[in-house]
Structure formats: C-alpha cells, structure tokens
Amino acid sequence: MKKRAVALCSVAAATAAMITAVPTASGTPAAPGGPYAVRTGPGPLGWKKCATEEYPKLQCASLKVPLDHRDPHGRQITLALSRVAHSGKAFQGPLLVNPGGPGGSGLTMAGSVATSLPKKVAAQYDVIGFDPRGVGRSKPALNCRPGHFTPTRPASVPTSAAVEQANVHRARAFARACGKKYGDVLPFIDSVSAARDLDAVRAALGAERINYLGYSYGTYLGALYGKLYPHRVRRMALDSLVDPTGVWYDDNLRQDYAFDDRHKALMAWIARHHATYHLGKDPAKVEARWNALRTTLAEKPAGKKVGAAELEDTFLPGGYYNGYWPYLAKVFAAYVNDKDAVPLVTAYENLAAVDTAGENGYSVYTAVQCRDAHWPRDGRTWREDNDRVHAKAPFSTWNNAWYNAPCAFWPTRSLVPPDVATSALPPVLLFQATDDPATPYDGAIALHRKLRGSRLVVERGGGNHGVTLSGNGCLDRHLAAYLTSGKLPDSGGEVDAVCKAQPDPEPRNATRAADDIPRRALPVAGRGAP
C-alpha cells in the first residue's frame, strides 16, 4: 500500500508539471490559478463534430492514456470523449460527467446534461462526457462472452442442485472467457485506474482543476478521484451515493433488501389501482400473484423467451425508476388476466434484453468490481449469505448473486479499495433519495461522513435512482446554485437540506402496453450494480 501511494504521488507530480499558463482555445490568456489553463505536451484534443439529432452540438475526440499508470510510457489505450462546448462569456471550465455502471457509456451524457441543466448554467461549462476504459468507443472495448444473456437462462432461485450448478457453470464460463480474451488487460480495469484516467483527461483539456457530476457508480469514481487528486477538484456534485465501505460484495447484499422493499412498493401501487389493473386490492396478494407468475415462467417461459430470470430482469428497472410502473403493471395484468404473453415479451425486449452494448457494459462491470475488492471464492459463503437474504428479500437476491458470481472465479487477484475519506476537498454537494434501492440511504450517510465538509441534500420519500435533472425542481435548484456560484445549503449535520419527493405516477390509458414506456430525461446506468 505504501508503494502504491508513492506511485500515485509521482503520477500526480508528473501530470502537474505539464500544466502551464498559455492561451486557451478561445485565445484568452488563462491565469496560472484559473480553471482552464492549457498544457504543453502532445497538443490539444482534436474535437470533431459528432452531432446527433437529439444533441446537435456534440463534439467528439479521443485520448491515449497508459494501460498501467505506473508505466506511463508503456502500452497505451484509447479513451473516447465527447463535449458540448460552453457558449457564454462567463466560463467556469470543464464539467466532467459520468452516468455510473461501472461499464456505463457517458458519450451522449454530455448532451443530456447540457440540455437538462438551465441554459445559463450549461453555457458556463464545457460539458465533457467519456467512455471509461474498456467501455463503448474506448479501445479496447471488452466483450467477454457474447450471448451470455441469451434467453432463457436458468432460473435464479436455486430450487435444486441442477439449477444451482447451471448458474455456477454460466458464471465460471464467463470468467474463463474474459480471462482468455483479455488476460493482459483485466489487471488494469479497475476504479483506481479509471480515476487516474480522469486526471489524464483533465490534463488533456488543459484544466488545472475540473468540475465533476457523477451518478451511481460515478459517485464512487468521483470520490476516488477526490481522494487521489483533491487539489484538482474545483466543484463536485454526486448523485445516488455508493457506500464506499462496502465495495462490492457487501454493497450488493444490501441492495437486495432495498430492491425487495421497492418491489413491494410497486405491488402496493398496483393494489391501489385495482380498478385499472384488476390484480387485487391487497399488496400481499398482488405480490403472491407475481411470485406465482415467476414459478410458472420457470417451467414454461413466455414466448420461449421470458423465463423466471428474465421476468426478474424485466421488473428490476421498476426499482430504479417508478416511471416504469404503469408499463410493468399493464404487462403483468395482461399476462395474468388475459393470458396474453406478447406484452411481457415486448417489455423484456424493451427494458431488459442485453444487446452488444449491454454485453460490453456487463464485461466492464464484472472486470471492475471483481478486480476492485475481495470477493468470496467459496461457494458455501455465497450460498449461505444469499439464502439468508433471500429468506427476507426474495425479489432479486439470487438474480443479483448470479449477476456478480463471475467474481468467485475471476482470473485476476483482488485489490484493496482505498479509503476515500478526506478533508482536503472543496465542499462536495451530495444528493440521495431515501428509498433508492440501488444505492441505499445508509451508504449516503457513510460517504457524507467520509467527505469532510460535504453537504447532503435528501429527497425524502423518493425511491428513484439518479434524482437530479429528473424533474424535481427543489433538487435541481440546489444543483444549479452550486454549479453557478458554489452556493451550498447551510450545514445541518447528518442532512443539510431536504426536498419533497415527486408523487408516484398515475396509470396511463395507452392503446398498447408499449405506448406506456417512459423516457427518462437523464439516463443513469444501472443493473444490479450501483
């Protein structure tokens, strides 16, 4: 650990030496202490237009970084970057944004954040998106085992030795495939390496300090960056907070309880709207019908595509975002009441089916989490822990376990996660919904305590994951004020400000179930992961 700390300091010092006060891209001289001084070295990033219909101002570039930051002149890999350039006279430097994962692509997020922020705020920043190492358009991009999620998979709940062994075989096969294809890369697909990449991006942008907005896993990445490079942080806002004390095995077990609570909230919502869905007025009985559906699909998958595991996958997004509830309730009702499997299959294809991008995201997810921290290698530990949790939280415990099970067979050794505690950062602004299942509330308190001087804004009664820039004006005003002037809520101890949650959705009368699929203003990466 001491040797690694010295290496980190050496990298930071070497990077700092490349910064100098020369004219910015706009031609305006940058003060030595300003937010956007341009470096000497390989030269400016070659930004090119990569506009989409939705984000017409988007630009793209690429950056080479060391595969191993301890060997800066060794093998290089490529990071894909995106930008929506500032348009106002007041310029506050780059705002790096990350949607989470690990494994989430952030290229289009530059456009979505620039569009979702108030225009006067967005105009003050170069909003910078990026695909972390291994992800999307960065090179190499991982895809360990194409077809790993091809339906139908074995049922998640190991009701027999055969079901358990089928799932163990899948997990082992994925780990072996990843080691065979990417054995030379996997030792460097980890969160600390990704945080060091952020500093390489900062240097390539010519910024002495960065601003950062991270969601979900992006909060852990941001906290790591703040620990390694506190003097390089200008402002940092983190939304839906990973518990840094539980990475990653314990955090996943804690999720299982929270996702079960959120699933029960959906069942209760369906019961309240019995007049629409006709699934019963008692939440417990509605949940019993859902459990019966899972048992039925384990024996006979809907459309030969949606078995028990795929049903869990389809309903899991309802834990992340309650905007999906009317859609999920409608397909649930269609199957139970009308024996119509088509809406359920369509829902699976729309919300849960894994395409090539999803395979890439999952490959990076496992590579990062399995490398970052210790995972049990003994199957008995997994079985005992997940049996215990499943007894109280049966919705997705075993689904989540198998999602992470490749870590029991991972071909690289595990690292020791750094302690992110620091008092050297500028005040960080934190956001958390009290009932968020992907990053449970206790983790937000833990991170708040680790980042001395941080301020925590809580959405009381909220259950969605990723709460800013999603329609809650109270939360968005705190974020906008912070990004505009650094204004923070007054320190109040455990919680510094409280916003009321938005109401749950109402049923919608669409002619087809597919018409009920909502679109989130700001997509946040997540699936079983923080």
Coordinates of C-alpha atoms in Angstrom, one line a residue:
M1 CA 0.0 0.0 0.0
K2 CA 2.8 2.4 0.8
K3 CA 4.5 1.7 -2.6
R4 CA 1.2 2.3 -4.4
A5 CA 0.7 5.6 -2.5
V6 CA 4.2 6.8 -3.6
A7 CA 3.4 5.8 -7.2
L8 CA 0.2 7.8 -7.1
C9 CA 2.0 10.9 -5.9
S10 CA 4.6 10.5 -8.6
V11 CA 1.9 10.4 -11.3
A12 CA 0.2 13.5 -9.9
A13 CA 3.5 15.4 -9.8
A14 CA 4.4 14.4 -13.3
T15 CA 1.0 15.5 -14.6
A16 CA 1.2 18.8 -12.7
A17 CA 4.5 19.5 -14.3
M18 CA 2.8 19.5 -17.7
I19 CA 0.5 22.4 -16.9
T20 CA 1.3 26.0 -17.9
A21 CA -0.5 29.2 -18.4
V22 CA -0.7 29.7 -22.2
P23 CA -3.6 31.0 -24.3
T24 CA -6.8 28.9 -24.1
A25 CA -8.5 27.6 -27.2
S26 CA -10.6 30.8 -27.3
G27 CA -7.4 32.9 -27.3
T28 CA -8.0 34.4 -23.9
P29 CA -4.9 34.2 -21.6
A30 CA -5.5 31.9 -18.6
A31 CA -4.4 32.9 -15.2
P32 CA -2.0 30.4 -13.5
G33 CA -4.6 29.6 -10.9
G34 CA -7.6 29.7 -13.3
P35 CA -9.8 26.8 -14.1
Y36 CA -8.8 26.2 -17.7
A37 CA -5.1 26.7 -18.3
V38 CA -3.8 24.8 -21.3
R39 CA -1.0 22.3 -21.1
T40 CA 2.1 21.8 -23.2
G41 CA 2.8 18.3 -24.4
P42 CA 1.1 16.2 -27.1
G43 CA -1.1 19.0 -28.2
P44 CA -4.8 19.9 -28.0
L45 CA -7.5 17.3 -28.3
G46 CA -8.8 17.1 -31.9
W47 CA -12.5 17.8 -31.4
K48 CA -14.7 16.9 -34.3
K49 CA -18.4 17.2 -34.9
C50 CA -20.4 14.1 -33.9
A51 CA -23.8 15.6 -33.7
T52 CA -26.9 13.6 -33.3
E53 CA -30.5 14.7 -34.0
E54 CA -31.0 15.0 -30.3
Y55 CA -27.7 16.6 -29.4
P56 CA -26.7 18.8 -32.4
K57 CA -23.8 20.5 -30.6
L58 CA -22.0 17.3 -29.6
Q59 CA -18.3 17.0 -30.4
C60 CA -16.0 14.0 -30.0
A61 CA -12.3 13.3 -29.5
S62 CA -10.0 10.6 -28.3
L63 CA -7.2 10.5 -25.8
K64 CA -4.4 7.9 -25.3
V65 CA -3.7 7.0 -21.7
P66 CA -1.3 4.4 -20.2
L67 CA -2.9 1.0 -19.7
D68 CA -0.8 0.9 -16.5
H69 CA -0.4 4.3 -15.0
R70 CA 2.7 3.1 -13.1
D71 CA 4.3 2.7 -16.5
P72 CA 3.3 6.0 -18.3
H73 CA 5.5 5.2 -21.4
G74 CA 4.3 1.7 -21.8
R75 CA 1.2 0.3 -23.6
Q76 CA -1.4 2.9 -24.4
I77 CA -5.2 2.5 -24.6
T78 CA -7.7 5.0 -26.0
L79 CA -10.5 6.8 -24.3
A80 CA -13.4 8.2 -26.2
L81 CA -14.5 11.7 -25.2
S82 CA -17.4 14.0 -26.0
R83 CA -18.1 17.7 -25.4
V84 CA -20.7 20.3 -25.6
A85 CA -18.7 23.5 -25.5
H86 CA -19.6 26.5 -23.4
S87 CA -21.4 29.3 -25.1
G88 CA -21.5 32.0 -22.5
K89 CA -18.9 34.8 -21.8
A90 CA -18.6 33.5 -18.2
F91 CA -16.6 30.3 -18.4
Q92 CA -16.0 28.0 -15.4
G93 CA -14.0 25.3 -17.1
P94 CA -14.8 21.6 -17.9
L95 CA -17.7 19.7 -16.2
L96 CA -16.9 16.0 -16.5
V97 CA -20.0 13.8 -16.2
N98 CA -20.4 10.1 -15.6
P99 CA -23.7 8.0 -15.6
G100 CA -22.5 5.2 -13.4
G101 CA -22.1 1.5 -14.0
P102 CA -19.3 0.5 -13.8
G103 CA -19.5 0.0 -17.5
G104 CA -21.9 2.8 -18.5
S105 CA -21.1 4.8 -21.6
G106 CA -21.0 8.5 -21.0
L107 CA -20.6 9.9 -24.5
T108 CA -24.2 11.1 -25.0
M109 CA -24.4 12.2 -21.4
A110 CA -22.5 15.4 -22.3
G111 CA -25.5 16.2 -24.5
S112 CA -28.2 15.2 -22.0
V113 CA -26.6 17.1 -19.1
A114 CA -26.0 20.2 -21.2
T115 CA -29.7 20.0 -22.3
S116 CA -31.1 19.3 -18.8
L117 CA -29.2 22.0 -16.9
P118 CA -30.6 25.5 -17.0
K119 CA -29.3 27.2 -20.1
K120 CA -27.5 29.9 -18.2
V121 CA -25.7 27.3 -16.2
A122 CA -24.8 24.9 -19.0
A123 CA -23.5 27.9 -21.0
Q124 CA -20.7 28.4 -18.4
Y125 CA -19.2 25.0 -18.8
D126 CA -17.6 22.7 -21.4
V127 CA -19.7 19.6 -20.5
I128 CA -17.4 16.6 -21.1
G129 CA -18.6 13.0 -21.4
F130 CA -16.4 10.0 -21.7
D131 CA -16.4 6.2 -22.1
P132 CA -14.2 4.9 -19.3
R133 CA -11.5 2.3 -20.1
G134 CA -13.0 -0.8 -21.7
V135 CA -16.3 0.8 -22.4
G136 CA -18.1 1.6 -25.7
R137 CA -16.0 3.5 -28.2
S138 CA -12.9 3.4 -26.0
K139 CA -10.3 0.9 -27.1
P140 CA -10.0 -1.9 -26.4
A141 CA -13.7 -2.4 -25.6
L142 CA -14.5 -5.6 -23.7
N143 CA -17.0 -8.2 -24.7
C144 CA -16.0 -11.3 -22.7
R145 CA -18.7 -13.8 -23.7
P146 CA -21.1 -12.8 -26.5
G147 CA -24.5 -14.4 -25.9
H148 CA -24.1 -14.7 -22.2
F149 CA -27.6 -13.4 -21.6
T150 CA -29.3 -15.1 -24.4
P151 CA -32.7 -16.3 -23.1
T152 CA -33.8 -18.3 -21.5
R153 CA -31.3 -18.6 -18.7
P154 CA -31.6 -20.9 -15.7
A155 CA -34.0 -19.8 -13.0
S156 CA -32.2 -17.6 -10.5
V157 CA -33.5 -19.2 -7.3
P158 CA -31.6 -22.4 -6.8
T159 CA -34.6 -24.7 -6.0
S160 CA -32.5 -27.7 -7.0
A161 CA -28.8 -28.7 -7.2
A162 CA -29.2 -28.8 -11.0
V163 CA -30.4 -25.2 -11.2
E164 CA -27.6 -24.1 -8.9
Q165 CA -25.0 -25.9 -10.9
A166 CA -26.3 -24.5 -14.2
N167 CA -25.8 -21.0 -12.8
V168 CA -22.4 -21.8 -11.4
H169 CA -21.4 -23.1 -14.8
R170 CA -22.5 -19.8 -16.5
A171 CA -20.6 -17.7 -14.0
R172 CA -17.4 -19.8 -14.3
A173 CA -17.7 -19.8 -18.1
F174 CA -17.9 -16.0 -18.2
A175 CA -14.9 -15.6 -16.0
R176 CA -12.8 -18.0 -18.0
A177 CA -13.8 -16.4 -21.3
C178 CA -12.9 -13.0 -20.0
G179 CA -9.5 -14.2 -18.8
K180 CA -8.8 -15.9 -22.1
K181 CA -9.7 -12.9 -24.3
Y182 CA -8.4 -10.1 -22.1
G183 CA -5.9 -11.6 -19.6
D184 CA -3.4 -8.8 -20.4
V185 CA -5.9 -6.0 -19.9
L186 CA -8.0 -7.2 -16.9
P187 CA -5.4 -6.3 -14.2
F188 CA -5.9 -2.7 -15.2
I189 CA -9.7 -2.5 -15.5
D190 CA -10.4 -1.1 -12.1
S191 CA -11.8 2.0 -10.4
V192 CA -8.4 3.5 -9.3
S193 CA -7.1 3.2 -12.9
A194 CA -10.3 4.9 -14.1
A195 CA -9.8 7.7 -11.6
R196 CA -6.3 8.2 -12.9
D197 CA -7.7 8.3 -16.4
L198 CA -9.9 11.3 -15.2
D199 CA -6.8 13.2 -14.4
A200 CA -5.3 12.4 -17.8
V201 CA -8.5 13.8 -19.3
R202 CA -8.1 16.9 -17.1
A203 CA -4.6 17.4 -18.3
A204 CA -5.5 16.9 -22.0
L205 CA -8.3 19.5 -21.6
G206 CA -5.7 21.9 -20.2
A207 CA -7.6 22.4 -17.0
E208 CA -5.8 22.9 -13.7
R209 CA -9.0 21.8 -11.9
I210 CA -12.1 20.0 -13.0
N211 CA -15.8 20.2 -12.1
Y212 CA -17.5 16.8 -11.8
L213 CA -21.0 15.5 -11.8
G214 CA -21.3 11.7 -11.2
Y215 CA -24.3 9.4 -10.7
S216 CA -24.4 6.0 -9.0
Y217 CA -21.1 4.2 -9.5
G218 CA -19.9 7.6 -10.8
T219 CA -20.1 8.9 -7.2
Y220 CA -17.5 6.3 -6.2
L221 CA -15.3 7.2 -9.1
G222 CA -15.6 10.8 -8.2
A223 CA -14.8 10.1 -4.5
L224 CA -11.7 8.2 -5.6
Y225 CA -10.6 11.0 -7.8
G226 CA -11.1 13.4 -5.0
K227 CA -9.0 11.2 -2.7
L228 CA -6.2 10.9 -5.2
Y229 CA -6.2 14.5 -6.6
P230 CA -8.1 16.8 -4.1
H231 CA -6.1 19.8 -5.4
R232 CA -7.5 19.1 -8.9
V233 CA -11.2 19.4 -7.9
R234 CA -13.0 22.7 -8.2
R235 CA -16.6 21.6 -7.7
M236 CA -18.0 18.1 -7.4
A237 CA -21.7 17.0 -7.3
L238 CA -22.5 13.4 -6.6
D239 CA -26.0 11.9 -7.0
S240 CA -27.2 8.5 -5.7
L241 CA -24.3 7.6 -3.5
V242 CA -22.3 4.4 -3.4
D243 CA -21.4 3.2 0.1
P244 CA -17.6 3.2 -0.1
T245 CA -17.3 1.0 3.0
G246 CA -19.0 -2.0 1.3
V247 CA -17.4 -2.3 -2.2
W248 CA -18.5 -4.5 -3.7
Y249 CA -19.8 -7.8 -2.1
D250 CA -21.5 -6.3 0.9
D251 CA -23.0 -3.4 -1.1
N252 CA -24.7 -5.9 -3.4
L253 CA -26.2 -7.8 -0.4
R254 CA -27.5 -4.6 1.0
Q255 CA -29.1 -3.8 -2.4
D256 CA -31.1 -7.0 -2.2
Y257 CA -33.1 -5.8 0.8
A258 CA -33.7 -2.4 -0.7
F259 CA -34.8 -3.7 -4.1
D260 CA -37.2 -6.1 -2.4
D261 CA -38.7 -3.1 -0.5
R262 CA -39.0 -1.2 -3.8
H263 CA -40.7 -4.2 -5.5
K264 CA -43.2 -4.3 -2.6
A265 CA -43.8 -0.6 -3.2
L266 CA -44.7 -1.4 -6.8
M267 CA -47.0 -4.2 -5.7
A268 CA -48.7 -1.8 -3.3
W269 CA -49.1 0.8 -6.1
I270 CA -50.8 -1.9 -8.3
A271 CA -53.1 -2.8 -5.4
R272 CA -54.1 0.9 -5.0
H273 CA -55.0 0.9 -8.7
H274 CA -57.0 -2.3 -8.7
A275 CA -59.7 -0.6 -10.7
T276 CA -57.3 -0.3 -13.6
Y277 CA -55.2 -3.5 -13.3
H278 CA -57.6 -5.9 -11.6
L279 CA -54.9 -7.7 -9.8
G280 CA -56.3 -7.3 -6.3
K281 CA -56.6 -4.7 -3.6
D282 CA -54.2 -6.5 -1.1
P283 CA -50.5 -5.8 -1.8
A284 CA -49.5 -9.1 -0.3
K285 CA -51.9 -11.0 -2.7
V286 CA -50.6 -9.0 -5.7
E287 CA -47.1 -10.0 -4.8
A288 CA -48.2 -13.6 -4.4
R289 CA -49.6 -13.5 -7.9
W290 CA -46.2 -12.1 -9.2
N291 CA -44.4 -14.9 -7.3
A292 CA -46.7 -17.4 -8.9
L293 CA -46.0 -15.9 -12.3
R294 CA -42.3 -16.4 -11.7
T295 CA -42.8 -20.0 -10.8
T296 CA -45.0 -20.6 -13.9
L297 CA -42.4 -19.0 -16.2
A298 CA -39.6 -21.1 -14.7
E299 CA -41.4 -24.1 -16.0
K300 CA -42.7 -22.6 -19.2
P301 CA -41.1 -19.4 -20.5
A302 CA -43.4 -16.8 -22.1
G303 CA -42.9 -16.8 -25.9
K304 CA -39.9 -19.2 -25.3
K305 CA -38.0 -16.1 -24.2
V306 CA -39.1 -14.8 -20.8
G307 CA -38.4 -17.3 -18.0
A308 CA -38.1 -16.6 -14.3
A309 CA -34.7 -14.9 -14.6
E310 CA -35.9 -12.7 -17.5
L311 CA -39.1 -11.8 -15.5
E312 CA -36.9 -10.5 -12.7
D313 CA -34.7 -8.6 -15.2
T314 CA -37.8 -7.0 -16.7
F315 CA -39.2 -5.8 -13.4
L316 CA -35.8 -4.7 -11.9
P317 CA -35.9 -1.3 -13.8
G318 CA -39.1 -0.5 -11.8
G319 CA -36.8 -0.3 -8.8
Y320 CA -34.6 2.3 -10.5
Y321 CA -37.4 4.4 -11.8
N322 CA -41.1 4.5 -10.8
G323 CA -42.0 6.0 -14.2
Y324 CA -41.9 2.4 -15.4
W325 CA -44.6 1.2 -13.0
P326 CA -47.7 1.8 -15.2
Y327 CA -46.0 -0.1 -18.0
L328 CA -44.9 -3.0 -15.9
A329 CA -48.4 -3.2 -14.2
K330 CA -50.0 -3.3 -17.6
V331 CA -47.9 -6.2 -18.9
F332 CA -48.3 -8.1 -15.6
A333 CA -52.1 -7.7 -15.8
A334 CA -52.2 -8.7 -19.5
Y335 CA -50.4 -12.0 -18.7
V336 CA -52.4 -12.8 -15.5
N337 CA -55.8 -11.7 -16.5
D338 CA -55.9 -12.2 -20.3
K339 CA -53.2 -15.0 -20.7
D340 CA -51.5 -12.6 -23.2
A341 CA -47.8 -13.2 -23.2
V342 CA -47.0 -10.7 -26.0
P343 CA -46.8 -7.6 -23.8
L344 CA -44.5 -9.3 -21.3
V345 CA -42.1 -10.4 -24.1
T346 CA -42.2 -6.9 -25.5
A347 CA -41.4 -5.5 -22.1
Y348 CA -38.5 -7.8 -21.7
E349 CA -37.1 -6.8 -25.1
N350 CA -37.6 -3.1 -24.3
L351 CA -36.3 -3.0 -20.7
A352 CA -34.1 -6.0 -20.1
A353 CA -32.7 -7.7 -23.2
V354 CA -29.0 -7.4 -23.5
D355 CA -27.5 -6.2 -26.8
T356 CA -23.9 -5.9 -27.8
A357 CA -23.6 -2.6 -25.9
G358 CA -25.1 -4.3 -22.8
E359 CA -22.6 -7.2 -23.2
N360 CA -19.8 -4.6 -23.2
G361 CA -21.2 -2.9 -20.2
Y362 CA -21.5 -6.1 -18.2
S363 CA -18.0 -7.2 -19.2
V364 CA -16.6 -3.9 -17.8
Y365 CA -18.9 -4.1 -14.8
T366 CA -17.5 -7.5 -13.8
A367 CA -14.0 -6.6 -14.6
V368 CA -14.1 -3.5 -12.4
Q369 CA -16.0 -5.0 -9.5
C370 CA -14.1 -8.3 -9.4
R371 CA -10.7 -6.5 -9.5
D372 CA -11.6 -3.7 -7.2
A373 CA -12.1 -5.6 -4.0
H374 CA -12.2 -9.0 -2.3
W375 CA -14.9 -11.5 -3.3
P376 CA -15.6 -14.9 -1.6
R377 CA -14.2 -17.8 -3.6
D378 CA -16.0 -20.4 -1.5
G379 CA -19.4 -21.3 -2.9
R380 CA -20.7 -22.1 0.6
T381 CA -20.3 -18.4 1.6
W382 CA -22.3 -17.3 -1.4
R383 CA -25.0 -19.9 -0.8
E384 CA -25.3 -19.1 3.0
D385 CA -25.3 -15.3 2.5
N386 CA -27.8 -15.3 -0.3
D387 CA -30.1 -17.9 1.3
R388 CA -30.2 -15.7 4.4
V389 CA -31.0 -12.6 2.4
H390 CA -33.4 -14.3 0.1
A391 CA -35.5 -15.5 3.1
K392 CA -36.3 -11.9 3.8
A393 CA -35.9 -10.3 0.3
P394 CA -36.9 -12.8 -2.4
F395 CA -37.5 -10.5 -5.3
S396 CA -34.0 -10.3 -6.8
T397 CA -31.4 -11.6 -4.3
W398 CA -30.4 -14.7 -6.3
N399 CA -30.6 -12.8 -9.6
N400 CA -28.1 -10.3 -8.2
A401 CA -26.0 -13.0 -6.8
W402 CA -25.6 -14.8 -10.2
Y403 CA -25.0 -11.4 -11.9
N404 CA -22.0 -11.0 -9.7
A405 CA -20.9 -14.6 -9.4
P406 CA -18.1 -14.5 -12.0
C407 CA -16.2 -12.7 -9.3
A408 CA -15.9 -16.1 -7.5
F409 CA -13.9 -17.3 -10.4
W410 CA -12.2 -14.2 -11.6
P411 CA -8.7 -14.7 -13.2
T412 CA -7.1 -11.7 -11.5
R413 CA -6.4 -11.2 -7.9
S414 CA -8.4 -8.5 -6.0
L415 CA -7.1 -5.1 -4.9
V416 CA -7.6 -3.4 -1.6
P417 CA -10.0 -0.5 -2.0
P418 CA -8.6 2.9 -0.9
D419 CA -10.3 4.7 1.9
V420 CA -11.9 7.7 0.3
A421 CA -12.0 9.7 3.5
T422 CA -10.5 13.2 3.0
S423 CA -10.8 16.7 4.4
A424 CA -8.7 18.2 1.5
L425 CA -11.5 18.6 -1.0
P426 CA -13.6 21.7 -1.6
P427 CA -17.1 21.2 -0.3
V428 CA -18.8 18.5 -2.3
L429 CA -22.6 18.5 -2.9
L430 CA -24.3 15.2 -2.4
F431 CA -27.8 14.1 -3.4
Q432 CA -29.7 11.0 -2.3
A433 CA -33.3 9.7 -2.3
T434 CA -34.2 8.0 1.0
D435 CA -35.7 4.9 -0.7
D436 CA -33.3 4.4 -3.6
P437 CA -32.7 0.7 -3.8
A438 CA -29.6 0.7 -6.0
T439 CA -27.6 2.9 -3.6
P440 CA -29.4 2.5 -0.2
Y441 CA -29.6 5.6 2.1
D442 CA -27.1 4.3 4.7
G443 CA -24.4 4.5 2.1
A444 CA -25.1 8.1 1.5
I445 CA -24.6 8.9 5.2
A446 CA -21.4 6.9 5.1
L447 CA -20.0 8.9 2.2
H448 CA -21.2 12.2 3.7
R449 CA -19.1 11.4 6.8
K450 CA -16.1 10.4 4.7
L451 CA -16.0 13.6 2.7
R452 CA -15.4 16.2 5.3
G453 CA -17.2 19.5 4.6
S454 CA -19.6 17.9 2.1
R455 CA -23.3 18.8 2.1
L456 CA -26.1 16.3 1.7
V457 CA -29.4 17.1 0.0
V458 CA -32.0 14.4 0.6
E459 CA -35.2 13.6 -1.4
R460 CA -37.4 12.4 1.4
G461 CA -39.7 9.6 0.3
G462 CA -38.1 9.3 -3.1
G463 CA -37.3 5.9 -4.5
N464 CA -35.7 6.6 -7.8
H465 CA -32.1 6.2 -8.7
G466 CA -30.5 9.4 -10.0
V467 CA -32.7 12.2 -8.8
T468 CA -31.2 15.5 -10.1
L469 CA -32.1 16.7 -13.6
S470 CA -35.2 14.4 -13.5
G471 CA -38.0 16.9 -12.8
N472 CA -37.6 17.7 -9.1
G473 CA -37.3 21.5 -9.0
C474 CA -36.1 21.6 -5.4
L475 CA -33.1 19.3 -6.1
D476 CA -32.3 21.0 -9.4
R477 CA -32.2 24.4 -7.8
H478 CA -29.6 23.2 -5.3
L479 CA -27.5 21.8 -8.2
A480 CA -27.8 24.9 -10.3
A481 CA -26.9 27.2 -7.5
Y482 CA -23.8 25.1 -6.7
L483 CA -22.6 25.0 -10.3
T484 CA -23.3 28.7 -10.8
S485 CA -21.6 30.1 -7.7
G486 CA -20.6 27.3 -5.4
K487 CA -23.5 28.0 -3.1
L488 CA -24.3 25.3 -0.7
P489 CA -27.1 24.6 1.8
D490 CA -26.3 25.5 5.4
S491 CA -24.6 22.7 7.3
G492 CA -27.1 20.8 9.3
G493 CA -25.3 17.7 10.5
E494 CA -26.4 14.4 9.0
V495 CA -28.7 16.1 6.4
D496 CA -28.2 19.6 5.2
A497 CA -31.3 20.1 3.1
V498 CA -34.5 18.2 2.4
C499 CA -36.6 18.1 -0.8
K500 CA -40.0 16.5 -1.1
A501 CA -40.3 13.6 -3.4
Q502 CA -42.3 13.8 -6.6
P503 CA -45.6 11.9 -6.5
D504 CA -45.8 8.4 -7.8
P505 CA -47.2 8.1 -11.4
E506 CA -50.8 7.6 -12.3
P507 CA -52.0 4.7 -14.5
R508 CA -52.0 5.6 -18.2
N509 CA -54.6 4.6 -20.8
A510 CA -52.4 3.6 -23.7
T511 CA -53.8 1.5 -26.5
R512 CA -50.8 -0.7 -26.4
A513 CA -48.5 -1.6 -23.5
A514 CA -45.5 -0.4 -25.5
D515 CA -47.0 3.1 -25.6
D516 CA -46.5 3.3 -21.8
I517 CA -42.8 3.1 -21.9
P518 CA -41.5 6.5 -20.5
R519 CA -38.2 8.0 -21.3
R520 CA -36.0 9.4 -18.5
A521 CA -34.7 12.9 -19.1
L522 CA -31.3 11.8 -17.9
P523 CA -30.4 8.1 -18.2
V524 CA -28.4 6.7 -15.4
A525 CA -26.5 3.5 -15.8
G526 CA -27.6 0.6 -13.6
R527 CA -28.5 -3.0 -13.4
G528 CA -27.8 -4.9 -10.3
A529 CA -24.9 -2.5 -9.9
P530 CA -24.7 0.7 -8.0

